GROMACS .gro file of C-alpha atoms in nm:
model
  442
    1MET     CA    1   0.000   0.000   0.000
    2VAL     CA    2   0.270   0.248   0.101
    3ARG     CA    3   0.487   0.161  -0.200
    4THR     CA    4   0.191   0.208  -0.435
    5LEU     CA    5   0.114   0.549  -0.290
    6ILE     CA    6   0.479   0.650  -0.311
    7GLN     CA    7   0.478   0.557  -0.679
    8LEU     CA    8   0.159   0.756  -0.731
    9SER     CA    9   0.314   1.055  -0.554
   10ILE     CA   10   0.616   1.048  -0.785
   11ILE     CA   11   0.397   1.020  -1.095
   12LEU     CA   12   0.176   1.309  -0.988
   13THR     CA   13   0.479   1.521  -0.908
   14ALA     CA   14   0.624   1.448  -1.250
   15LEU     CA   15   0.299   1.550  -1.418
   16PHE     CA   16   0.297   1.873  -1.219
   17PHE     CA   17   0.627   1.985  -1.369
   18ILE     CA   18   0.542   1.921  -1.733
   19SER     CA   19   0.412   2.274  -1.801
   20CYS     CA   20   0.757   2.438  -1.785
   21SER     CA   21   0.845   2.651  -2.091
   22ASN     CA   22   1.141   2.673  -2.329
   23ILE     CA   23   1.412   2.892  -2.177
   24SER     CA   24   1.655   3.134  -2.344
   25PHE     CA   25   1.792   3.468  -2.237
   26SER     CA   26   1.643   3.816  -2.281
   27THR     CA   27   1.555   4.108  -2.055
   28ASP     CA   28   1.198   4.173  -2.159
   29GLY     CA   29   1.044   3.825  -2.182
   30SER     CA   30   1.006   3.850  -2.561
   31ASN     CA   31   1.097   3.573  -2.804
   32ASP     CA   32   1.363   3.775  -2.984
   33SER     CA   33   1.728   3.670  -3.003
   34PRO     CA   34   1.920   3.655  -2.673
   35ASP     CA   35   2.057   3.973  -2.521
   36ASP     CA   36   2.435   3.932  -2.537
   37GLU     CA   37   2.487   4.153  -2.232
   38ILE     CA   38   2.287   3.911  -2.016
   39VAL     CA   39   2.419   3.588  -2.168
   40ASN     CA   40   2.788   3.670  -2.174
   41LYS     CA   41   2.858   3.851  -1.847
   42SER     CA   42   3.010   3.633  -1.574
   43GLU     CA   43   2.803   3.782  -1.295
   44TRP     CA   44   2.544   3.515  -1.218
   45SER     CA   45   2.575   3.422  -0.851
   46SER     CA   46   2.266   3.211  -0.785
   47LEU     CA   47   2.014   2.994  -0.969
   48THR     CA   48   1.702   2.823  -0.835
   49ALA     CA   49   1.451   2.603  -1.016
   50GLY     CA   50   1.092   2.568  -0.897
   51GLY     CA   51   0.799   2.363  -1.018
   52GLY     CA   52   0.794   2.521  -1.361
   53HIS     CA   53   0.994   2.841  -1.327
   54THR     CA   54   1.350   2.949  -1.268
   55CYS     CA   55   1.505   3.255  -1.103
   56GLY     CA   56   1.861   3.380  -1.091
   57ILE     CA   57   2.065   3.665  -0.949
   58LYS     CA   58   2.307   3.854  -1.175
   59ASN     CA   59   2.520   4.127  -1.022
   60GLY     CA   60   2.258   4.172  -0.750
   61GLU     CA   61   1.973   4.196  -1.001
   62LEU     CA   62   1.693   3.938  -0.992
   63TYR     CA   63   1.565   3.765  -1.307
   64CYS     CA   64   1.289   3.502  -1.338
   65TRP     CA   65   1.136   3.306  -1.624
   66GLY     CA   66   0.906   3.013  -1.699
   67ARG     CA   67   0.558   2.931  -1.573
   68ASN     CA   68   0.373   3.218  -1.410
   69TYR     CA   69   0.012   3.109  -1.347
   70TRP     CA   70   0.021   3.233  -0.987
   71GLY     CA   71   0.249   3.534  -1.038
   72GLN     CA   72   0.551   3.341  -0.912
   73LEU     CA   73   0.786   3.525  -1.149
   74GLY     CA   74   0.718   3.856  -0.975
   75ASP     CA   75   0.711   4.066  -1.294
   76GLY     CA   76   0.363   4.209  -1.230
   77THR     CA   77   0.185   3.966  -1.463
   78ASP     CA   78   0.064   3.606  -1.463
   79GLU     CA   79   0.192   3.535  -1.814
   80ILE     CA   80   0.452   3.271  -1.900
   81LYS     CA   81   0.795   3.411  -1.989
   82THR     CA   82   1.028   3.208  -2.209
   83LYS     CA   83   1.326   3.432  -2.138
   84PRO     CA   84   1.459   3.597  -1.820
   85VAL     CA   85   1.274   3.909  -1.708
   86ARG     CA   86   1.428   4.148  -1.456
   87ILE     CA   87   1.221   4.175  -1.138
   88GLY     CA   88   1.202   4.533  -1.017
   89ASN     CA   89   1.493   4.776  -1.027
   90ASP     CA   90   1.685   4.671  -0.716
   91ASN     CA   91   2.042   4.543  -0.734
   92ASP     CA   92   2.096   4.410  -0.382
   93TRP     CA   93   1.935   4.065  -0.402
   94SER     CA   94   2.151   3.808  -0.222
   95SER     CA   95   1.952   3.483  -0.244
   96VAL     CA   96   1.638   3.340  -0.402
   97SER     CA   97   1.439   3.016  -0.369
   98ALA     CA   98   1.171   2.898  -0.612
   99GLY     CA   99   0.889   2.671  -0.494
  100PHE     CA  100   0.597   2.512  -0.675
  101TYR     CA  101   0.357   2.806  -0.661
  102ASN     CA  102   0.568   3.091  -0.527
  103THR     CA  103   0.913   3.244  -0.492
  104CYS     CA  104   1.098   3.408  -0.204
  105GLY     CA  105   1.414   3.612  -0.200
  106ILE     CA  106   1.636   3.805   0.040
  107ARG     CA  107   1.732   4.164  -0.037
  108ASN     CA  108   1.935   4.374   0.207
  109SER     CA  109   1.857   4.108   0.475
  110GLU     CA  110   1.482   4.164   0.423
  111LEU     CA  111   1.256   3.879   0.306
  112TYR     CA  112   1.022   3.915   0.010
  113CYS     CA  113   0.780   3.656  -0.132
  114TRP     CA  114   0.546   3.651  -0.430
  115GLY     CA  115   0.314   3.416  -0.613
  116SER     CA  116   0.043   3.228  -0.426
  117THR     CA  117  -0.023   3.382  -0.084
  118ASP     CA  118  -0.287   3.126   0.013
  119PHE     CA  119  -0.148   2.774   0.032
  120PHE     CA  120  -0.502   2.637   0.059
  121GLU     CA  121  -0.668   2.768  -0.258
  122LEU     CA  122  -0.362   2.907  -0.446
  123ALA     CA  123  -0.546   3.240  -0.463
  124PRO     CA  124  -0.517   3.527  -0.422
  125TYR     CA  125  -0.161   3.576  -0.540
  126ASN     CA  126   0.093   3.857  -0.559
  127THR     CA  127   0.254   3.927  -0.895
  128THR     CA  128   0.530   4.144  -0.747
  129PRO     CA  129   0.761   4.087  -0.446
  130GLU     CA  130   0.593   4.166  -0.113
  131LYS     CA  131   0.794   4.217   0.206
  132VAL     CA  132   0.733   3.950   0.472
  133GLY     CA  133   0.687   4.114   0.810
  134THR     CA  134   0.881   4.420   0.924
  135GLU     CA  135   1.201   4.258   1.052
  136ASN     CA  136   1.535   4.222   0.878
  137GLY     CA  137   1.819   3.981   0.949
  138TRP     CA  138   1.706   3.702   0.713
  139THR     CA  139   1.999   3.481   0.604
  140ASP     CA  140   1.845   3.167   0.449
  141ILE     CA  141   1.522   3.076   0.271
  142SER     CA  142   1.388   2.751   0.124
  143CYS     CA  143   1.060   2.698  -0.063
  144GLY     CA  144   0.922   2.345  -0.054
  145SER     CA  145   0.624   2.196  -0.232
  146ARG     CA  146   0.357   2.376  -0.028
  147HIS     CA  147   0.553   2.526   0.260
  148ILE     CA  148   0.838   2.772   0.318
  149CYS     CA  149   1.107   2.791   0.584
  150GLY     CA  150   1.361   3.062   0.654
  151ILE     CA  151   1.619   3.171   0.910
  152ARG     CA  152   1.620   3.518   1.066
  153LYS     CA  153   1.893   3.616   1.312
  154GLY     CA  154   1.951   3.246   1.383
  155SER     CA  155   1.584   3.172   1.456
  156LEU     CA  156   1.392   2.935   1.229
  157PHE     CA  157   1.046   3.017   1.090
  158CYS     CA  158   0.814   2.807   0.872
  159TRP     CA  159   0.473   2.864   0.714
  160GLY     CA  160   0.237   2.713   0.456
  161MET     CA  161   0.061   2.378   0.444
  162ASN     CA  162   0.123   2.129   0.725
  163PHE     CA  163   0.006   1.790   0.601
  164CYS     CA  164   0.264   1.587   0.793
  165GLY     CA  165   0.394   1.835   1.049
  166GLU     CA  166   0.649   1.975   0.803
  167LEU     CA  167   0.625   2.321   0.962
  168GLY     CA  168   0.780   2.189   1.283
  169THR     CA  169   0.581   2.429   1.499
  170GLY     CA  170   0.432   2.164   1.729
  171LEU     CA  171   0.090   2.221   1.572
  172ASP     CA  172  -0.095   2.041   1.297
  173GLU     CA  173  -0.254   2.356   1.158
  174ALA     CA  174  -0.129   2.532   0.846
  175SER     CA  175  -0.027   2.897   0.859
  176ASN     CA  176  -0.011   3.177   0.606
  177ILE     CA  177   0.236   3.374   0.819
  178PRO     CA  178   0.581   3.275   0.952
  179VAL     CA  179   0.569   3.082   1.281
  180GLN     CA  180   0.886   3.033   1.484
  181VAL     CA  181   1.011   2.677   1.519
  182GLY     CA  182   1.116   2.633   1.881
  183THR     CA  183   1.311   2.905   2.060
  184GLU     CA  184   1.668   2.833   1.951
  185ASN     CA  185   1.868   3.099   1.770
  186ASP     CA  186   2.162   2.903   1.628
  187TRP     CA  187   2.010   2.758   1.309
  188SER     CA  188   2.243   2.791   1.009
  189SER     CA  189   2.065   2.630   0.711
  190VAL     CA  190   1.728   2.479   0.619
  191SER     CA  191   1.591   2.264   0.338
  192ALA     CA  192   1.216   2.234   0.277
  193GLY     CA  193   1.110   1.924   0.084
  194SER     CA  194   0.774   1.782  -0.019
  195LEU     CA  195   0.631   1.678   0.319
  196GLU     CA  196   0.935   1.706   0.542
  197THR     CA  197   1.197   1.960   0.642
  198CYS     CA  198   1.557   1.925   0.756
  199ALA     CA  199   1.778   2.192   0.909
  200ILE     CA  200   2.120   2.223   1.069
  201ARG     CA  201   2.175   2.382   1.410
  202SER     CA  202   2.526   2.410   1.555
  203GLY     CA  203   2.633   2.140   1.311
  204GLU     CA  204   2.362   1.901   1.432
  205LEU     CA  205   2.095   1.772   1.195
  206TYR     CA  206   1.722   1.793   1.273
  207CYS     CA  207   1.430   1.673   1.059
  208TRP     CA  208   1.053   1.670   1.096
  209GLY     CA  209   0.735   1.598   0.902
  210GLY     CA  210   0.728   1.264   0.730
  211GLY     CA  211   0.736   1.070   0.407
  212TYR     CA  212   0.435   1.021   0.184
  213PRO     CA  213   0.165   0.927   0.274
  214CYS     CA  214   0.062   1.069   0.611
  215GLU     CA  215  -0.263   0.872   0.606
  216THR     CA  216  -0.342   0.523   0.484
  217ASP     CA  217  -0.649   0.302   0.482
  218GLU     CA  218  -0.522   0.153   0.807
  219GLY     CA  219  -0.509   0.491   0.981
  220THR     CA  220  -0.273   0.779   1.036
  221VAL     CA  221   0.097   0.726   0.986
  222GLU     CA  222   0.277   0.869   1.286
  223HIS     CA  223   0.480   1.180   1.211
  224LYS     CA  224   0.659   1.444   1.412
  225ASN     CA  225   0.557   1.810   1.413
  226ILE     CA  226   0.865   1.935   1.599
  227PRO     CA  227   1.234   1.898   1.504
  228VAL     CA  228   1.382   1.556   1.575
  229LYS     CA  229   1.758   1.528   1.617
  230ILE     CA  230   1.909   1.287   1.366
  231GLY     CA  231   2.190   1.093   1.528
  232THR     CA  232   2.426   1.237   1.786
  233GLU     CA  233   2.701   1.374   1.565
  234LYS     CA  234   2.782   1.714   1.415
  235ASN     CA  235   2.934   1.844   1.091
  236TRP     CA  236   2.650   1.734   0.859
  237SER     CA  237   2.656   1.825   0.490
  238GLU     CA  238   2.488   1.735   0.158
  239ILE     CA  239   2.150   1.612   0.283
  240VAL     CA  240   1.949   1.414   0.026
  241LEU     CA  241   1.571   1.383   0.075
  242THR     CA  242   1.359   1.125  -0.110
  243GLU     CA  243   0.997   1.023  -0.066
  244SER     CA  244   1.065   0.767   0.205
  245ARG     CA  245   1.434   0.765   0.294
  246SER     CA  246   1.691   1.038   0.348
  247CYS     CA  247   2.069   1.034   0.356
  248GLY     CA  248   2.346   1.271   0.452
  249LEU     CA  249   2.723   1.302   0.448
  250ARG     CA  250   2.925   1.376   0.759
  251ASN     CA  251   3.303   1.390   0.747
  252GLY     CA  252   3.297   1.169   0.439
  253LYS     CA  253   3.077   0.906   0.604
  254LEU     CA  254   2.735   0.824   0.460
  255TYR     CA  255   2.430   0.785   0.684
  256CYS     CA  256   2.066   0.708   0.598
  257TRP     CA  257   1.736   0.697   0.785
  258ASN     CA  258   1.364   0.652   0.721
  259SER     CA  259   1.174   0.981   0.711
  260GLU     CA  260   0.856   0.798   0.816
  261ASP     CA  261   1.014   0.723   1.156
  262TYR     CA  262   1.031   1.080   1.286
  263GLY     CA  263   0.708   1.047   1.482
  264SER     CA  264   0.802   0.720   1.651
  265GLY     CA  265   1.092   0.876   1.837
  266LYS     CA  266   1.296   0.584   1.708
  267THR     CA  267   1.461   0.728   1.399
  268VAL     CA  268   1.750   0.491   1.335
  269VAL     CA  269   2.050   0.647   1.161
  270GLU     CA  270   2.250   0.379   0.987
  271GLN     CA  271   2.602   0.430   0.864
  272ILE     CA  272   2.637   0.285   0.517
  273GLY     CA  273   2.943   0.064   0.540
  274LYS     CA  274   3.241   0.173   0.743
  275TYR     CA  275   3.395   0.395   0.481
  276SER     CA  276   3.485   0.761   0.525
  277ASP     CA  277   3.550   0.850   0.162
  278TRP     CA  278   3.200   0.904   0.022
  279PHE     CA  279   3.205   1.224  -0.181
  280LYS     CA  280   2.911   1.231  -0.423
  281THR     CA  281   2.542   1.142  -0.396
  282GLY     CA  282   2.271   1.144  -0.661
  283ARG     CA  283   1.899   1.131  -0.582
  284GLY     CA  284   1.636   0.979  -0.808
  285GLY     CA  285   1.259   0.961  -0.761
  286ASP     CA  286   1.291   0.709  -0.477
  287HIS     CA  287   1.639   0.569  -0.524
  288ILE     CA  288   1.983   0.692  -0.426
  289CYS     CA  289   2.328   0.642  -0.575
  290ALA     CA  290   2.660   0.738  -0.421
  291ILE     CA  291   3.029   0.720  -0.510
  292ARG     CA  292   3.318   0.622  -0.286
  293ASN     CA  293   3.676   0.561  -0.395
  294GLY     CA  294   3.556   0.567  -0.756
  295GLU     CA  295   3.308   0.283  -0.700
  296LEU     CA  296   2.936   0.335  -0.764
  297TYR     CA  297   2.666   0.207  -0.527
  298CYS     CA  298   2.287   0.236  -0.565
  299TRP     CA  299   1.985   0.133  -0.358
  300GLY     CA  300   1.612   0.194  -0.322
  301TRP     CA  301   1.326   0.151  -0.568
  302ASN     CA  302   1.418  -0.052  -0.879
  303ILE     CA  303   1.101  -0.115  -1.077
  304MET     CA  304   1.264  -0.018  -1.409
  305GLY     CA  305   1.620  -0.127  -1.338
  306GLN     CA  306   1.723   0.225  -1.235
  307LEU     CA  307   1.969   0.086  -0.980
  308GLY     CA  308   2.173  -0.077  -1.255
  309ASP     CA  309   2.243  -0.407  -1.076
  310GLY     CA  310   2.092  -0.622  -1.350
  311SER     CA  311   1.759  -0.676  -1.174
  312ASP     CA  312   1.433  -0.500  -1.100
  313THR     CA  313   1.445  -0.592  -0.731
  314ASP     CA  314   1.432  -0.316  -0.469
  315ARG     CA  315   1.743  -0.289  -0.251
  316ASP     CA  316   1.744  -0.173   0.109
  317THR     CA  317   2.123  -0.145   0.123
  318PRO     CA  318   2.379  -0.018  -0.130
  319VAL     CA  319   2.473  -0.255  -0.410
  320ARG     CA  320   2.791  -0.200  -0.608
  321ILE     CA  321   2.718  -0.128  -0.973
  322GLY     CA  322   2.959  -0.287  -1.218
  323LYS     CA  323   3.331  -0.324  -1.160
  324SER     CA  324   3.457   0.022  -1.253
  325SER     CA  325   3.649   0.219  -0.993
  326LYS     CA  326   3.660   0.538  -1.199
  327TRP     CA  327   3.312   0.683  -1.142
  328THR     CA  328   3.319   1.060  -1.091
  329ASN     CA  329   2.957   1.165  -1.129
  330VAL     CA  330   2.607   1.019  -1.097
  331ALA     CA  331   2.259   1.167  -1.138
  332GLY     CA  332   1.923   1.001  -1.083
  333GLY     CA  333   1.603   1.079  -1.270
  334THR     CA  334   1.262   0.960  -1.160
  335LEU     CA  335   1.309   0.611  -1.305
  336HIS     CA  336   1.651   0.627  -1.469
  337THR     CA  337   2.012   0.700  -1.380
  338CYS     CA  338   2.316   0.831  -1.568
  339GLY     CA  339   2.678   0.847  -1.461
  340VAL     CA  340   3.029   0.925  -1.580
  341SER     CA  341   3.311   0.675  -1.542
  342ASP     CA  342   3.658   0.747  -1.680
  343GLU     CA  343   3.495   1.030  -1.882
  344LEU     CA  344   3.264   0.778  -2.053
  345LEU     CA  345   2.888   0.830  -2.028
  346TYR     CA  346   2.658   0.550  -1.908
  347CYS     CA  347   2.280   0.542  -1.855
  348TRP     CA  348   2.031   0.279  -1.735
  349GLY     CA  349   1.671   0.232  -1.623
  350SER     CA  350   1.350   0.352  -1.787
  351ASN     CA  351   1.379   0.465  -2.148
  352ASN     CA  352   1.026   0.518  -2.276
  353ASP     CA  353   1.110   0.876  -2.382
  354GLY     CA  354   1.466   0.815  -2.495
  355GLN     CA  355   1.610   0.945  -2.168
  356LEU     CA  356   1.895   0.694  -2.176
  357GLY     CA  357   2.027   0.830  -2.508
  358THR     CA  358   2.067   0.485  -2.660
  359GLY     CA  359   1.884   0.567  -2.985
  360GLU     CA  360   1.573   0.364  -2.904
  361ILE     CA  361   1.329   0.316  -2.615
  362SER     CA  362   1.413  -0.019  -2.453
  363TYR     CA  363   1.498   0.005  -2.084
  364ARG     CA  364   1.828  -0.118  -1.943
  365LYS     CA  365   1.900  -0.297  -1.614
  366VAL     CA  366   2.275  -0.235  -1.627
  367PRO     CA  367   2.478   0.071  -1.729
  368GLU     CA  368   2.516   0.105  -2.105
  369GLN     CA  369   2.778   0.327  -2.263
  370ILE     CA  370   2.625   0.613  -2.460
  371GLY     CA  371   2.818   0.698  -2.774
  372ASP     CA  372   3.195   0.666  -2.799
  373SER     CA  373   3.312   1.000  -2.660
  374ASP     CA  374   3.563   0.983  -2.375
  375SER     CA  375   3.539   1.348  -2.268
  376TRP     CA  376   3.220   1.371  -2.056
  377THR     CA  377   3.268   1.576  -1.738
  378ASP     CA  378   2.921   1.640  -1.590
  379ILE     CA  379   2.575   1.482  -1.601
  380SER     CA  380   2.233   1.581  -1.468
  381SER     CA  381   1.906   1.387  -1.497
  382GLY     CA  382   1.554   1.526  -1.489
  383ASP     CA  383   1.225   1.340  -1.482
  384ARG     CA  384   1.252   1.189  -1.830
  385HIS     CA  385   1.547   1.372  -1.980
  386ALA     CA  386   1.917   1.418  -1.917
  387CYS     CA  387   2.192   1.661  -2.010
  388GLY     CA  388   2.568   1.629  -2.002
  389ILE     CA  389   2.881   1.831  -2.068
  390GLN     CA  390   3.133   1.708  -2.323
  391GLU     CA  391   3.441   1.918  -2.395
  392GLY     CA  392   3.263   2.217  -2.243
  393LYS     CA  393   2.960   2.179  -2.471
  394ILE     CA  394   2.607   2.084  -2.362
  395PHE     CA  395   2.426   1.781  -2.500
  396CYS     CA  396   2.069   1.688  -2.401
  397TRP     CA  397   1.835   1.399  -2.479
  398GLY     CA  398   1.500   1.248  -2.382
  399GLU     CA  399   1.153   1.397  -2.334
  400ASN     CA  400   1.113   1.756  -2.455
  401GLN     CA  401   0.745   1.849  -2.414
  402SER     CA  402   0.836   2.168  -2.228
  403GLY     CA  403   1.142   2.253  -2.434
  404GLN     CA  404   1.372   2.141  -2.152
  405LEU     CA  405   1.634   2.008  -2.393
  406GLY     CA  406   1.701   2.358  -2.525
  407THR     CA  407   1.700   2.245  -2.887
  408GLY     CA  408   1.459   2.518  -2.997
  409ASN     CA  409   1.170   2.277  -3.048
  410GLU     CA  410   0.958   2.032  -2.849
  411SER     CA  411   1.066   1.708  -3.019
  412LEU     CA  412   1.222   1.435  -2.805
  413GLU     CA  413   1.576   1.321  -2.876
  414GLN     CA  414   1.681   0.957  -2.840
  415THR     CA  415   2.053   1.032  -2.861
  416PRO     CA  416   2.257   1.321  -2.714
  417ALA     CA  417   2.183   1.635  -2.916
  418LEU     CA  418   2.431   1.925  -2.926
  419ILE     CA  419   2.252   2.231  -2.793
  420ASN     CA  420   2.486   2.488  -2.949
  421GLU     CA  421   2.847   2.526  -3.054
  422ASN     CA  422   2.942   2.738  -2.753
  423SER     CA  423   3.188   2.581  -2.511
  424GLY     CA  424   3.287   2.682  -2.159
  425TRP     CA  425   2.996   2.511  -1.978
  426THR     CA  426   3.108   2.378  -1.639
  427GLN     CA  427   2.794   2.280  -1.445
  428LEU     CA  428   2.440   2.161  -1.521
  429GLU     CA  429   2.122   2.122  -1.317
  430THR     CA  430   1.805   1.963  -1.449
  431GLY     CA  431   1.460   1.978  -1.295
  432PHE     CA  432   1.161   1.766  -1.386
  433SER     CA  433   1.105   1.957  -1.708
  434HIS     CA  434   1.368   2.228  -1.728
  435THR     CA  435   1.745   2.266  -1.744
  436CYS     CA  436   1.995   2.528  -1.624
  437GLY     CA  437   2.370   2.553  -1.665
  438ILE     CA  438   2.673   2.764  -1.581
  439LYS     CA  439   2.912   2.874  -1.858
  440ASN     CA  440   3.237   3.049  -1.768
  441GLY     CA  441   3.067   3.169  -1.449
  442ASP     CA  442   2.764   3.296  -1.645
   0.00000   0.00000   0.00000
């Protein structure tokens, strides 16, 4: 029952993201050729991708583009923009976080939010940034699926929907205004997910809420509506949240725990192996892959062979994938995975939209080399598409209904397609149906 509902949750989430639009660069939201001044300057300092929109900060100026049904772009309209539009005239934006239905940003230590202001009905909504409260001192902000959390002067605040206690306020009621979480004032970072939240305080990790679902036919799944300390150690980093299981790195060691256990008071943090050289994790829809000493390990849901171990059997513990000890990168999609080993590209799992790049649509249970290039350096997987960097150039393949491949059309590609002849790309990030990248710091 729980597994079925988790699968349904992932499918519904994937469908939610499909409305994202084709993205290129301009300052006015028109469909004219890109503005060279925006594209070429190396001043972009932050990018964030939401449900179907993206925002970025360039030289302190805020730009947003993509879906805008609830005013989440902040440009004063509710019209989709296929190219970046500058938001307001301010040039002191320091951070921005895009959620499903809204966006929040910090400017001069003041917090502003826009888009849906009612998490219950998604209306009314603000089409321009509105200041949250009268206080300053905001240092971190994170927009989740239907809730928001932020840190002000070391104190943690959350607001929005509260299906599973994800606000952490000790109450089960939702709130349209920030509510302080506890009384502590030494929080340093926060990450809001779908139905759970994790945050770090004095190097210690706390999580609350719970995995999907919160209710079943058998009754209510126990969850926790106040922060629960995860383990007894400090120095946490790179927290990965999935639908049912979360993992984190601490001093090179990998730990995992069940998010559904928060309410039981018996959250068991398990160290994965006894190694202290884990350095890279990749999250899929409900599976996780990680690299240590060049070896690739995957575990979790495996219905389409996305783990790459030659089976479609779910794994509760990490299974080594293949014999290579030269893996440098891995990225999980909803039901597929891609990775780079010795600068060769491999993909496996579901392939119904060509997301493996093999040239056809048969799924794979083990990694299959894609093409014959030996110069791949980065890989990122979305819901049903993937993009990679080869010799500084971007290639994308798979589903393209929202123009996420960047090819200038909406046709899927079953093999890696060169996006343009420009080189200098160093980093990629794909969402469910959109893609962003960094080129020479741009």
